[in-house]
Each structure stands twice: as C-alpha cells, then as structure tokens.
CSV table of C-alpha atoms in Angstrom, one decimal:
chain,number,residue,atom,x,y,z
D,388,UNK,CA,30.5,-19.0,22.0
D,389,UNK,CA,29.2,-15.9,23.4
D,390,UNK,CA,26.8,-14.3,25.4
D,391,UNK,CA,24.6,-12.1,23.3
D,392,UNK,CA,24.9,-9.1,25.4
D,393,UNK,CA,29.2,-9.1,24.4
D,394,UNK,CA,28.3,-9.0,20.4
D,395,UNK,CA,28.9,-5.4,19.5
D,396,UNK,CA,27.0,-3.2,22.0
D,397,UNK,CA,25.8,-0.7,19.7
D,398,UNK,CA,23.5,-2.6,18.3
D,399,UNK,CA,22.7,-5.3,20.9
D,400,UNK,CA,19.3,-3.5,22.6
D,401,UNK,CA,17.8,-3.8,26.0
D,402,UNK,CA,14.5,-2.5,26.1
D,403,UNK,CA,12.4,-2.1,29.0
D,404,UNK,CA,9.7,-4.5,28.6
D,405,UNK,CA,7.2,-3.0,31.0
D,406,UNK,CA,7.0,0.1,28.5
D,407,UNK,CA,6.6,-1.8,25.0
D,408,UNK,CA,5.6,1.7,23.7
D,409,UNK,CA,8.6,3.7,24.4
D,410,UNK,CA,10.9,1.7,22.3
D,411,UNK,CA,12.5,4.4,20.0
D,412,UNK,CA,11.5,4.8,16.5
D,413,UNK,CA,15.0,5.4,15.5
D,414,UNK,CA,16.0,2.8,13.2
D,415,UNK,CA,20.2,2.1,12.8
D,416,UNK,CA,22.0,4.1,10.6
D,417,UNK,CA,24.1,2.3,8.4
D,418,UNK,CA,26.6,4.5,5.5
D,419,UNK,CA,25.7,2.1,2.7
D,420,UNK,CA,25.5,3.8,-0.7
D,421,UNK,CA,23.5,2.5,-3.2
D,422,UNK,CA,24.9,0.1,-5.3
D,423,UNK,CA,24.5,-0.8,-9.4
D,424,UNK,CA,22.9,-4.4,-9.8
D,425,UNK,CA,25.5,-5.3,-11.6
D,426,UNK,CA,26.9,-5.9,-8.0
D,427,UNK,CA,24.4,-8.5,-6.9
D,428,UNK,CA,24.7,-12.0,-7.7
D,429,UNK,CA,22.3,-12.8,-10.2
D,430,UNK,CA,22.3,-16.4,-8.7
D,431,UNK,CA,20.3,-14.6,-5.9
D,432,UNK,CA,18.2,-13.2,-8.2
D,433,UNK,CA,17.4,-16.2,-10.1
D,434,UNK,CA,16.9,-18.1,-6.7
D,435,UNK,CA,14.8,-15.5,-5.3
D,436,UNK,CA,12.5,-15.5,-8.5
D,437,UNK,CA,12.1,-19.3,-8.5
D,438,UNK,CA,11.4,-19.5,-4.6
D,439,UNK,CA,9.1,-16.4,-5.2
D,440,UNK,CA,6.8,-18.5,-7.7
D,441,UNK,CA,6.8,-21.9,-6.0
D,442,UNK,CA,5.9,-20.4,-2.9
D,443,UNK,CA,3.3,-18.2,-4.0
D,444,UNK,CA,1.7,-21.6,-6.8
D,445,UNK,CA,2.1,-23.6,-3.7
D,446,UNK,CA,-0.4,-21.4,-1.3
D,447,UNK,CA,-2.7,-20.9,-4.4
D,448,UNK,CA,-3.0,-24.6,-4.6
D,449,UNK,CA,-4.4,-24.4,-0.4
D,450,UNK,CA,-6.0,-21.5,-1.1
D,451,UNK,CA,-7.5,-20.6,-4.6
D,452,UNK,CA,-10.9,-19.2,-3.2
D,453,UNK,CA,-9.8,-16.5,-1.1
D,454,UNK,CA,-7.8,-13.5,-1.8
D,455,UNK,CA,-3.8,-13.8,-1.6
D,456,UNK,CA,-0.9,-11.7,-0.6
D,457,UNK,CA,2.6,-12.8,0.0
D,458,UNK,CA,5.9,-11.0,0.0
D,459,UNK,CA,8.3,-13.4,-1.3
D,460,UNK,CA,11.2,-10.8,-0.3
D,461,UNK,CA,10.2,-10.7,3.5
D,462,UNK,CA,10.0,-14.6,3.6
D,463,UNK,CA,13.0,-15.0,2.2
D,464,UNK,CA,15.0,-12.4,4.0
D,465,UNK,CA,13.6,-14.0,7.9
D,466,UNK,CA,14.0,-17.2,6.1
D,467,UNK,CA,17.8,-16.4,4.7
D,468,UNK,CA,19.2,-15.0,8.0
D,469,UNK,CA,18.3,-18.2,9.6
D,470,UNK,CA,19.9,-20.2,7.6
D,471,UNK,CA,22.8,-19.3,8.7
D,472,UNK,CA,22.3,-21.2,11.8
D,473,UNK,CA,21.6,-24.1,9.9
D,474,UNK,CA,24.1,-27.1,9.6
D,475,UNK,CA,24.1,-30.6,7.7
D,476,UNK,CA,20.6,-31.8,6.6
D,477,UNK,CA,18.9,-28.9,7.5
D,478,UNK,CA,21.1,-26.4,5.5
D,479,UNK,CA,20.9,-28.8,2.2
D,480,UNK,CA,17.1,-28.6,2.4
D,481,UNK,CA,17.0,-25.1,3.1
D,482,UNK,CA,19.5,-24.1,0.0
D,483,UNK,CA,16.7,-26.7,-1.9
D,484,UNK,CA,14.0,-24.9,-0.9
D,485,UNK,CA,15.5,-21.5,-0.9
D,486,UNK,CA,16.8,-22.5,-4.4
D,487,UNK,CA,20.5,-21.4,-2.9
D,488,UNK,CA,22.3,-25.0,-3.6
D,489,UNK,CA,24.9,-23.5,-6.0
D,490,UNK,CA,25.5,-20.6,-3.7
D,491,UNK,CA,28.0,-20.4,-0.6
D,492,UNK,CA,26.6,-18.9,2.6
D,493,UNK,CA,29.1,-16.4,2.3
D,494,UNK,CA,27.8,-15.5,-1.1
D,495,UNK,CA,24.3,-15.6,0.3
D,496,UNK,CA,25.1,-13.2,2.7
D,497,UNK,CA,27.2,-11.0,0.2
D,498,UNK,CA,24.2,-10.8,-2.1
D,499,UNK,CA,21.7,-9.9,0.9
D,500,UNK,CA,23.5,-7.3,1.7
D,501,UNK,CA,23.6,-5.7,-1.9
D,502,UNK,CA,20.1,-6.2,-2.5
D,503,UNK,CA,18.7,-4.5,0.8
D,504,UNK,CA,20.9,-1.4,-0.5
D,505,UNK,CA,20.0,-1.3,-4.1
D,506,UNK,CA,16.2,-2.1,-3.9
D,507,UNK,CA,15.9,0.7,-0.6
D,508,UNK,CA,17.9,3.5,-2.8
D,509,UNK,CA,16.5,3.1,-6.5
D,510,UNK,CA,13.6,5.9,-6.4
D,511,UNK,CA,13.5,8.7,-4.7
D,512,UNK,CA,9.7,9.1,-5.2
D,513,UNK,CA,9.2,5.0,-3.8
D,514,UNK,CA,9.4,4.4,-0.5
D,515,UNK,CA,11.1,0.9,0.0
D,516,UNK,CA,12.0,-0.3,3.9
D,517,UNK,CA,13.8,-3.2,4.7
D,518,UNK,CA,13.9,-3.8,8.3
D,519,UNK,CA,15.3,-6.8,10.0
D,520,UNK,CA,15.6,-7.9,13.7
D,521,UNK,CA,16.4,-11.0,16.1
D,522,UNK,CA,15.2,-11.4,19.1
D,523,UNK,CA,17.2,-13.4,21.6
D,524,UNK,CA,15.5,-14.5,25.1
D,525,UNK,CA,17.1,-13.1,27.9
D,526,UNK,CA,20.0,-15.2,29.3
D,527,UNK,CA,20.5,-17.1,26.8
D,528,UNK,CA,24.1,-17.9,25.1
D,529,UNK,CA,24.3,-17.6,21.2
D,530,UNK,CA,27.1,-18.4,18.6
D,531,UNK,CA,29.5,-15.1,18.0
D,532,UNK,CA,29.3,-15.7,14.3
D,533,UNK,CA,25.8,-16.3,13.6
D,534,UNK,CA,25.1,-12.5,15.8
D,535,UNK,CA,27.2,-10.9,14.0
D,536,UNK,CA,26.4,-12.0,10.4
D,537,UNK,CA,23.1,-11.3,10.8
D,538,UNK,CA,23.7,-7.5,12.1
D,539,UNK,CA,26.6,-7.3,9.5
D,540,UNK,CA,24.7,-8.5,6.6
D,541,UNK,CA,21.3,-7.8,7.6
D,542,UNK,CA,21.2,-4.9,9.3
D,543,UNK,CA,19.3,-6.8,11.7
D,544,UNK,CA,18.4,-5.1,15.2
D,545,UNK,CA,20.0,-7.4,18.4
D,546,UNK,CA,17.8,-7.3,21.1
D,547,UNK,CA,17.5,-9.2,24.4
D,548,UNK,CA,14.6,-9.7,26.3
D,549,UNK,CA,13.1,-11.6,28.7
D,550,UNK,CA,10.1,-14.2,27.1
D,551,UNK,CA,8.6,-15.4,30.0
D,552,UNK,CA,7.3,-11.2,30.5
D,553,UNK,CA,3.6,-10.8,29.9
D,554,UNK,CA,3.9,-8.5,27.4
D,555,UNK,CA,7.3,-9.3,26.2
D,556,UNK,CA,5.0,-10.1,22.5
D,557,UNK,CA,4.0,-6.7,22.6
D,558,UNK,CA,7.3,-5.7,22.9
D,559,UNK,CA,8.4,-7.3,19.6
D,560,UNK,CA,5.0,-6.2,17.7
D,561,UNK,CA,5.7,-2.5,18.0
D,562,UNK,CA,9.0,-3.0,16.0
D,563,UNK,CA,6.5,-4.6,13.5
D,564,UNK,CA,4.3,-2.1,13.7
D,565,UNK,CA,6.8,1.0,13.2
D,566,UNK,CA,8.6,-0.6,10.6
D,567,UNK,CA,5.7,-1.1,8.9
D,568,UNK,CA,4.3,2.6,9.4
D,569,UNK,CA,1.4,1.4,11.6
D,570,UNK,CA,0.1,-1.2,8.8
D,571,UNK,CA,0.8,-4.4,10.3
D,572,UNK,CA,0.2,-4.3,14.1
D,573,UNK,CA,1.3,-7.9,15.3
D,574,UNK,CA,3.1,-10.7,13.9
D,575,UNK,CA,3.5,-12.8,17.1
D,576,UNK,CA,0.4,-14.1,19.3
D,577,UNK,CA,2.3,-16.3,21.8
D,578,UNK,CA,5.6,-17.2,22.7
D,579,UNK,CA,5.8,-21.1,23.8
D,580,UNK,CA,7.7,-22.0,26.9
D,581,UNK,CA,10.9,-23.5,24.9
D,582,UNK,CA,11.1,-20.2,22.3
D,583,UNK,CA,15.1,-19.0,22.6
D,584,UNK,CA,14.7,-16.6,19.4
D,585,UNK,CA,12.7,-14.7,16.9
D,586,UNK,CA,13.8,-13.4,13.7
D,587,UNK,CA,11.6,-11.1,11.6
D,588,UNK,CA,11.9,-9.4,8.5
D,589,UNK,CA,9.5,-6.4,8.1
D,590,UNK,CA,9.0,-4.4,4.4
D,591,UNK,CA,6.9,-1.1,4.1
D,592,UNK,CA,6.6,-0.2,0.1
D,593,UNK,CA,4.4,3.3,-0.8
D,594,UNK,CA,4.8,4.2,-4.9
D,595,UNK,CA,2.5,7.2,-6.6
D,596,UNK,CA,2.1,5.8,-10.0
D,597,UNK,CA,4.0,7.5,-12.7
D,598,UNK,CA,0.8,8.9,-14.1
D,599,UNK,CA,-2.0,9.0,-11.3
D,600,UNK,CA,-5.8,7.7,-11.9
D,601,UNK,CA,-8.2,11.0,-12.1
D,602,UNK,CA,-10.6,10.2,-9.3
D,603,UNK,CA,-13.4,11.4,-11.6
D,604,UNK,CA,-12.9,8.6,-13.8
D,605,UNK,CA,-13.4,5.8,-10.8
D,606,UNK,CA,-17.0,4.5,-11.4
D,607,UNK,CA,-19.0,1.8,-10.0
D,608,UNK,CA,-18.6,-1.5,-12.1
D,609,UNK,CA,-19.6,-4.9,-12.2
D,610,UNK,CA,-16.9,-7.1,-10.7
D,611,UNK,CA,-17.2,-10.9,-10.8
D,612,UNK,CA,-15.9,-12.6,-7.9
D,613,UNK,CA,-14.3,-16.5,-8.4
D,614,UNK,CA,-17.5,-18.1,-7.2
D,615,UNK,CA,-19.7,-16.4,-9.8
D,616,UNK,CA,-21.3,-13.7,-7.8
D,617,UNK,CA,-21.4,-10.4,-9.0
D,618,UNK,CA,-21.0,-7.1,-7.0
D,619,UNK,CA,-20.3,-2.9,-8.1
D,620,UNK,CA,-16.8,-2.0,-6.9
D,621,UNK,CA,-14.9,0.8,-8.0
D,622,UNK,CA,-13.0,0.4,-10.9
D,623,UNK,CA,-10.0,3.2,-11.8
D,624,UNK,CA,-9.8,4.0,-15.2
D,625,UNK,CA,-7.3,5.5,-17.5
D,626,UNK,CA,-5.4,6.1,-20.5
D,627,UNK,CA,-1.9,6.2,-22.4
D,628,UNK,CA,1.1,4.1,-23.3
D,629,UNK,CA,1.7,0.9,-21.1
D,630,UNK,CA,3.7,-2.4,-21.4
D,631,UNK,CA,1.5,-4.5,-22.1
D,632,UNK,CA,1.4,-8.6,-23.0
D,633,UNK,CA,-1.0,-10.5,-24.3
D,634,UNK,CA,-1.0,-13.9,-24.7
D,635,UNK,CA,-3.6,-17.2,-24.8
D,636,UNK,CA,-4.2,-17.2,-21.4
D,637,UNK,CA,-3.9,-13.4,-20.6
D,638,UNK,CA,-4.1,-9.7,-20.6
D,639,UNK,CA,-0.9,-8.2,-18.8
D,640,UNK,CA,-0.4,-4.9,-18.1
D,641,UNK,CA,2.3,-3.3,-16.4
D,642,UNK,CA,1.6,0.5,-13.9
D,643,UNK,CA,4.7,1.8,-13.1
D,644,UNK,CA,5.6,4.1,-10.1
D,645,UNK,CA,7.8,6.6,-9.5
D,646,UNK,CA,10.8,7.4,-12.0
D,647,UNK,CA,9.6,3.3,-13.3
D,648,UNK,CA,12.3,1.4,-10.9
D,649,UNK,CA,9.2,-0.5,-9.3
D,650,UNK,CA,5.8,-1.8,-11.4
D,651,UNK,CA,2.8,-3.3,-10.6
D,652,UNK,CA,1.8,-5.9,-12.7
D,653,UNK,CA,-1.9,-7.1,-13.3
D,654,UNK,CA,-2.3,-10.8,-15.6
D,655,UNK,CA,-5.9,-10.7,-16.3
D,656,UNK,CA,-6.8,-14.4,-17.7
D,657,UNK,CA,-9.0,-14.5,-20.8
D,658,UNK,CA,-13.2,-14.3,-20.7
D,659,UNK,CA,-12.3,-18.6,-21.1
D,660,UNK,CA,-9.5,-19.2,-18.8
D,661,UNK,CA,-9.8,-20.1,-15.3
D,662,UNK,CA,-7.2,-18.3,-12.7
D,663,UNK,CA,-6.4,-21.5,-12.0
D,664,UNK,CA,-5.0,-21.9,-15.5
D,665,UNK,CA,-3.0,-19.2,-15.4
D,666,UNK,CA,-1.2,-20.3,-11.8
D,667,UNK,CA,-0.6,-23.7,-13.4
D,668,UNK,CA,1.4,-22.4,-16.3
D,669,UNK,CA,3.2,-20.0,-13.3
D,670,UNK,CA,7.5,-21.3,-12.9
D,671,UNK,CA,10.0,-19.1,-13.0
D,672,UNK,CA,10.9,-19.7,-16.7
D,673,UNK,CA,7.1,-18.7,-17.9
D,674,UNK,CA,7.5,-15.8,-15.4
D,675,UNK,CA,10.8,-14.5,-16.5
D,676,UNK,CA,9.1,-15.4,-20.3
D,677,UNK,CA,6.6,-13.0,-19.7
D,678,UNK,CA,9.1,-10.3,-18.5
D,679,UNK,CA,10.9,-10.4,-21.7
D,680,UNK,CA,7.5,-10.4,-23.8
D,681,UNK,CA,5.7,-6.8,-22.4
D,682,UNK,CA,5.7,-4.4,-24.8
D,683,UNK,CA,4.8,-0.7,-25.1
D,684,UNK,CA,1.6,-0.2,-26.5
D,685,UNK,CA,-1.0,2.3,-26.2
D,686,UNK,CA,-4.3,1.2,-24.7
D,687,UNK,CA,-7.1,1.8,-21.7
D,688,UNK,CA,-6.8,-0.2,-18.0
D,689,UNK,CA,-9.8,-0.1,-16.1
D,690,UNK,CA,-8.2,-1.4,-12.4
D,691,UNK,CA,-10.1,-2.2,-9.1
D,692,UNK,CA,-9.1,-0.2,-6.2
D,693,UNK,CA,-8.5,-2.2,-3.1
D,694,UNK,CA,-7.7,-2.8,0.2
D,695,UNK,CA,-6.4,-6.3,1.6
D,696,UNK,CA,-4.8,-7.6,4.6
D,697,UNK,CA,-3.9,-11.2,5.0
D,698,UNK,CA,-1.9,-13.6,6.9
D,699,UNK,CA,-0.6,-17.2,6.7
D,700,UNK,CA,1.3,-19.9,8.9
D,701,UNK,CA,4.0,-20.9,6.3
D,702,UNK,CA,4.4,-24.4,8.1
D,703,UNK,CA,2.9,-26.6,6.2
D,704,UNK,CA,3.8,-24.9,3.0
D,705,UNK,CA,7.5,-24.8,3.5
D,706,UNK,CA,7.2,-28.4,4.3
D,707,UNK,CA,5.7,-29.0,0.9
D,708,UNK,CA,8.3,-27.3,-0.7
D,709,UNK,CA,11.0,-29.0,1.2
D,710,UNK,CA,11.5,-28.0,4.2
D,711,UNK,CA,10.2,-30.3,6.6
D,712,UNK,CA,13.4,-31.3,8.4
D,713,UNK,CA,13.9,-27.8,10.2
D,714,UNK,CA,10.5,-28.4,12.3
D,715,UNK,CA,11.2,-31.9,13.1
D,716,UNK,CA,12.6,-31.4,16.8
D,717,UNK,CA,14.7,-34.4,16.3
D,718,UNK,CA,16.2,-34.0,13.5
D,719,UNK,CA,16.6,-30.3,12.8
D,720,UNK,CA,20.1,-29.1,12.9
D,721,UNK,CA,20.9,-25.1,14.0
D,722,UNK,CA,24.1,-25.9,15.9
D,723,UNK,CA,25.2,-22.6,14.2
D,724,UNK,CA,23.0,-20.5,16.1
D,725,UNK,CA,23.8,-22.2,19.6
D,726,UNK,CA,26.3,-24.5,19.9
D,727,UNK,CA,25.3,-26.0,23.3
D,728,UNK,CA,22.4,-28.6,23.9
D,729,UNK,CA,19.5,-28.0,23.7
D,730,UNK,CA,18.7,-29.1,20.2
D,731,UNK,CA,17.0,-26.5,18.2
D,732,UNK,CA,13.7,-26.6,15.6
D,733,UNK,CA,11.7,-24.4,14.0
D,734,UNK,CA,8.2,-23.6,15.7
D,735,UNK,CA,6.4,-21.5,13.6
D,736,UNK,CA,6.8,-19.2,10.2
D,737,UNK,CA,4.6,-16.7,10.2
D,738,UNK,CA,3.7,-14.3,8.1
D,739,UNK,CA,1.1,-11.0,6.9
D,740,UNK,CA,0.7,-8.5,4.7
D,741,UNK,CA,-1.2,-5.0,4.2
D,742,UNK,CA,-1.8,-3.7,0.1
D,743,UNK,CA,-4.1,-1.0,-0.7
D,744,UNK,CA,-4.6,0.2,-4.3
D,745,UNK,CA,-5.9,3.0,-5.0
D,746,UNK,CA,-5.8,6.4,-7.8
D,747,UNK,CA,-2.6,7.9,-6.1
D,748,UNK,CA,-0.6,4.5,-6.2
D,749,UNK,CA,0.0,1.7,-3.9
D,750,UNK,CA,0.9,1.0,-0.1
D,751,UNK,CA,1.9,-2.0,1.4
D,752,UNK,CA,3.9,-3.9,4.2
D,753,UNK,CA,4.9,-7.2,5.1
D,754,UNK,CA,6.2,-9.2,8.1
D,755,UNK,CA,7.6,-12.4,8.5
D,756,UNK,CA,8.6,-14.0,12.0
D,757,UNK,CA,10.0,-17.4,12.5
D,758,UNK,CA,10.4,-18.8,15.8
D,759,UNK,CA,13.2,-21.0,17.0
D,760,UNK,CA,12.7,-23.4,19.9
D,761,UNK,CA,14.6,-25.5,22.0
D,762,UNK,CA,14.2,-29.1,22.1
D,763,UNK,CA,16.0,-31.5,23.4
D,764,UNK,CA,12.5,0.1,-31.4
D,765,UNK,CA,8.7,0.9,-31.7
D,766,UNK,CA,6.1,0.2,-34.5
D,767,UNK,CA,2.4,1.4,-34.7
D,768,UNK,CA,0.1,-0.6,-32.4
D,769,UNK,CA,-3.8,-1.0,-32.1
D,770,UNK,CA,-5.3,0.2,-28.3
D,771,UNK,CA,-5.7,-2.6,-26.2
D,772,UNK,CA,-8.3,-2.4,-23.7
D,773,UNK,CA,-8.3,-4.3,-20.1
D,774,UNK,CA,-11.3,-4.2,-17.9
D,775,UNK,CA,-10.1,-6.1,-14.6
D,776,UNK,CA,-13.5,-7.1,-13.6
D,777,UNK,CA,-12.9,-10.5,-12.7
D,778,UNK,CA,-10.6,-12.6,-10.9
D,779,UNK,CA,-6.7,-12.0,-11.7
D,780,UNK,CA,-2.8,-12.5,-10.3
D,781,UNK,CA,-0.7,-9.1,-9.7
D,782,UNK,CA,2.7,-8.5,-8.5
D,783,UNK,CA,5.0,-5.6,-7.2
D,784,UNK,CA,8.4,-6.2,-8.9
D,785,UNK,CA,11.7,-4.0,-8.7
D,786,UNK,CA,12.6,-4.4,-12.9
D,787,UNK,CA,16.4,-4.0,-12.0
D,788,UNK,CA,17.1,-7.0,-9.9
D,789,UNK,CA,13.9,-8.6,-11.2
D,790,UNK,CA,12.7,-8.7,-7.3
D,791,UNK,CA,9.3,-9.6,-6.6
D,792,UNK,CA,8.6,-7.8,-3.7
D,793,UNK,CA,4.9,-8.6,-3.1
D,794,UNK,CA,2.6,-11.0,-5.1
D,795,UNK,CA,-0.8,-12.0,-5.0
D,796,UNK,CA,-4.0,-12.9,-6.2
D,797,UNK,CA,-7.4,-11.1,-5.7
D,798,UNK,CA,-10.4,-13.3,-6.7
D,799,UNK,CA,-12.9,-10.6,-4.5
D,800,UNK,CA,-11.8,-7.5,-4.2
C-alpha cells in the first residue's frame, strides 16, 4: 500500500484549495492515437448498450412526467473506474449491473481505454471530451494498484486535497465546470464527515449537423406536452435524405453531425401510442433492432429546438438494477481501493447533464460523481414527413462502437 502522494508525481496534483479558481485549465496530455474499433471489445460495447437502456427504462419508470437526460457513457465510466476497487460481492453485483460478468477487469480496463481514444478522435468537426478525475482526501493511504489503473486506463487526474476545507467542493466543481466548457457548474453540494474519495467522469459533446437548419424556416408550432397542454415552441424544419424507420409504434429519424461518426436520433411514437409504449418495448435487442432497420429515405423533419439541464441521485436507481450491496456500509467490499480498515461504501451517485438543440447542431455535457465513504443498395421511396410536436425519446449515439453517449426523453420542451 501506498500513500497517494508516491503514485507517479506527474499526475498526482496538489492544488491550493484557498484559490479554487486558479487551478489550471491544462488538461494531461496523453500520445494516444486513435484507434479502429475493431480494437475495442465488443463485449464492452454490448455491455455498455444493455446498461445504457436499463438504466435509462429504469429512471423513465420514476420519472415519466418530466423531461429526461442521462449520459449512460459518463455513468459508466465514474461507475467503471470504481470498480476496480471492488472485491467479492460487491464486484459480482457490479459486473451484473454493469453487464461486465463475462469480462475480466483487465479486459474492462483494456476496453476503456480504447473507447476514450476512438470515440474523442472520430470527427474532426465533433467535439467529444472525456475527462476523468479522483479525488483522494488529504492524508489518506490508498492501494498502489487501484491509483495507477485508474490514471493508466483512464486518464484520470490524481489529486489530493484536504475535505474538511470550506471550499474544498468548490475546488472539485471547477474541474467540472472546465471540462464541461462552463455547462455544468457543480456536481458536488457537500462532502460528509467520513468521505475519503470522489471519482467523476465529466463529457462535453458539440456537433454542427451535417446539413444545418435555415433559421428562416424555424416557426412557431403547436407542441403538445405529456399532460395534454398545448403551447407554440419553435420547431426547425427541413429537407433531404435521412435514415429513417418506421415502425407500429414510431417515426425515427436519424440527424447526423459532422463527417456522420455521431447521430442524433429522434423516435417519435405514433398519433396512438403512448411514450410510455415505446420505453416498454425499450432492451437492448429492440434497440440494436432498430439500428439495423433505419434506412435512407427522402422526407421532411420538423424538430423542436431546446434547451435542458437536469440532474439525478442514481441511488436508488442503481439499487434497482442491482446494485444495492455497494451502499450497504456493512456489507460493501472496496478493499481494492484501501486495504486498511475502515470499511468502505458508496454514499452517493450523482449525476447532471446540459443539451441544447438548436439550427447549428447540438451541445451538451455530462458529469457523474460517486462518493466513497468510510465506514467502519437503394430503391425509390415515398417522402416521409415527421412533425415532432409531441412527446418523444432521442439519443446521441457514436454509429462505430454503437456508443450511446447521451439519451433522453423530452415530454415538454
């Protein structure tokens, strides 16, 4: 075991808590060269679609009337790195809920590390930032191994400081907030008394669309929101050939930015079909199903611009999914991050997120913190038109790896 501030110096920080505002902006340089996804497991990528999905059906179900955002990529990544200071039951249910169970942690990490290259170097014309960090109190002795995967694999920034300092959560919210280009200002709100560590995954996304919206063709619309009311909000509108799907339940439609590495994806249920039916019918074969199925087709899209921000406690969710051992403070097991007593738990999974949509393309950012405490060929089709003027689920996915990078549903825009 060692002390954190003997793990590989240059990139093991110190910063002067009394200034949280001069911490540098400099990020670590790292000489990693993009690589093909041929190179990354697709067992990560399969995992990482069926945790993306569950998670996402899991906070529609606590949450259908109000407008969601998730990141599924920045949950996983906070939630990845610390699992490799999990041992015995609290491992097993992470790899369950994770969807990791035929996977080595070595293979994990492996795959991480591939993935954070390839989906940050795709598109030159897509800004993609994957930013990770752990945050170790001051004083504190942590396990050699678990340090240095996490910087090695990662990327993650080191950094000690001292948690007991009045603004020591400021501290850690400007890394946030830089790494998410000003869009999400805090991600932590208090530190308890027994906190020993953060880790926190931050993402920043910015796309043009392949083929901008003219402004002069957003108007004022009638948008129905999912209790019934009806308001004008501008709608973007435009032409040309899309992949499109349409099935029973929905109108899909796929806007892709850049050189088309990166889409966002709109599923627009039918005038009959509830959102609700949609999210039901939502598992990561129906979602990769619906992959397979868009087609190009010429047609109209009539899309609402927006501007979201939202935030979650992932407690009680992760719990659901299976989780529930690594907040129990007696029976949670990260002897791999500190291999001396105290016991350690999980205190909190937070998360937010930032999206706004409008004629140019898309921005968005996403943080996730959790908190470890001590305890004891092409044929001839017809136009299809799409007026999104009602409730409907969307998604930011990488096509490569198949990563869904942000996904959501907007019942009020």
């Amino acid at each position: 075991m060692t002390a954190i501030g003997c793990i590989d110096d240059s990139t093991v920080h110190s910063p002067d808590v009394s200034d949280s505002e001069d911490i540098s902006e400099d990020t670590p340089s790292f000489d990693s060269q993009p690589i093909s996804s041929a190179s990354i497991d697709p067992q990560l990528t399969a995992a990482n679609t069926k945790f993306a999905v569950k998670l996402f059906s899991q906070i529609y179900r606590e949450q259908s009337d109000r407008n969601i955002l998730i990141s599924p990529a920045s949950v996983a990544f906070a939630l990845a790195m610390t699992y490799n200071g999990a041992s015995g039951e609290t491992q097993a249910a992470m790899a369950r809920t994770l969807e990791l169970q035929e996977m080595s942690i070595e293979e994990v990490n492996n795959a991480y590390e591939a993935l954070k290259s390839t989906l940050e170097n795709l598109d030159e014309n897509v800004q993609l930032a994957i930013a990770n960090a752990l945050w170790a109190n001051l004083g504190i002795d942590f396990n050699a191994k678990f340090l240095n995967d996490t910087q090695k694999f990662y990327q993650a920034e080191v950094t000690e400081i001292d948690f007991d300092r009045a603004n020591a959560p400021a501290t850690i919210n400007n890394w946030v907030k830089q790494n998410t280009k000003g869009k999400i200002d805090s991600i932590i709100d208090r530190i308890p008394p027994d906190t020993i560590l953060f880790l926190i995954n931050a993402i920043y996304f910015k796309g043009d669309w392949s083929k901008p919206f003219e402004r002069e063709a957003t108007t004022e619309q009638t948008f129905t929101s999912i209790n019934g009311n009806q308001k004008q909000h501008p709608l973007m509108s435009q032409t040309g050939d899309y992949q499109y799907l349409e099935n029973k339940l929905f109108q899909g439609v796929s806007l892709p930015y850049g050189n088309g590495q990166f889409s966002f994806y709109i599923f627009l249920p039918k005038e009959d079909i509830k959102l609700s039916q949609v999210v039901d019918g939502l598992n990561d074969l129906s979602w990769e199903t619906w992959m397979s199925e868009f087609i190009l087709k010429p047609g109209s899209v009539r899309v609402p611009k927006f501007e979201l921000e939202y935030e979650i406690v992932l407690n009680e969710t992760l719990k659901t999914l299976g989780m529930k051992v690594v907040f129990d403070r007696d029976r949670a097991n990260f002897s791999k991050i500190r291999t001396s007593p105290p016991n350690l738990a999980i205190d909190r999974v937070k998360h937010k997120t930032f999206i706004e949509v409008n004629e140019q393309g898309t921005e968005a950012a996403a943080s996730t913190s959790v908190g470890v405490v001590a305890t004891s060929a092409r044929e001839i089709q017809e136009p299809f038109n799409m007026v999104v003027d009602r409730p409907f689920l969307c998604a930011i996915r990488e096509n490569r790896t198949g990563t869904i990078v942000f996904m959501g549903s907007i019942v009020d825009p």
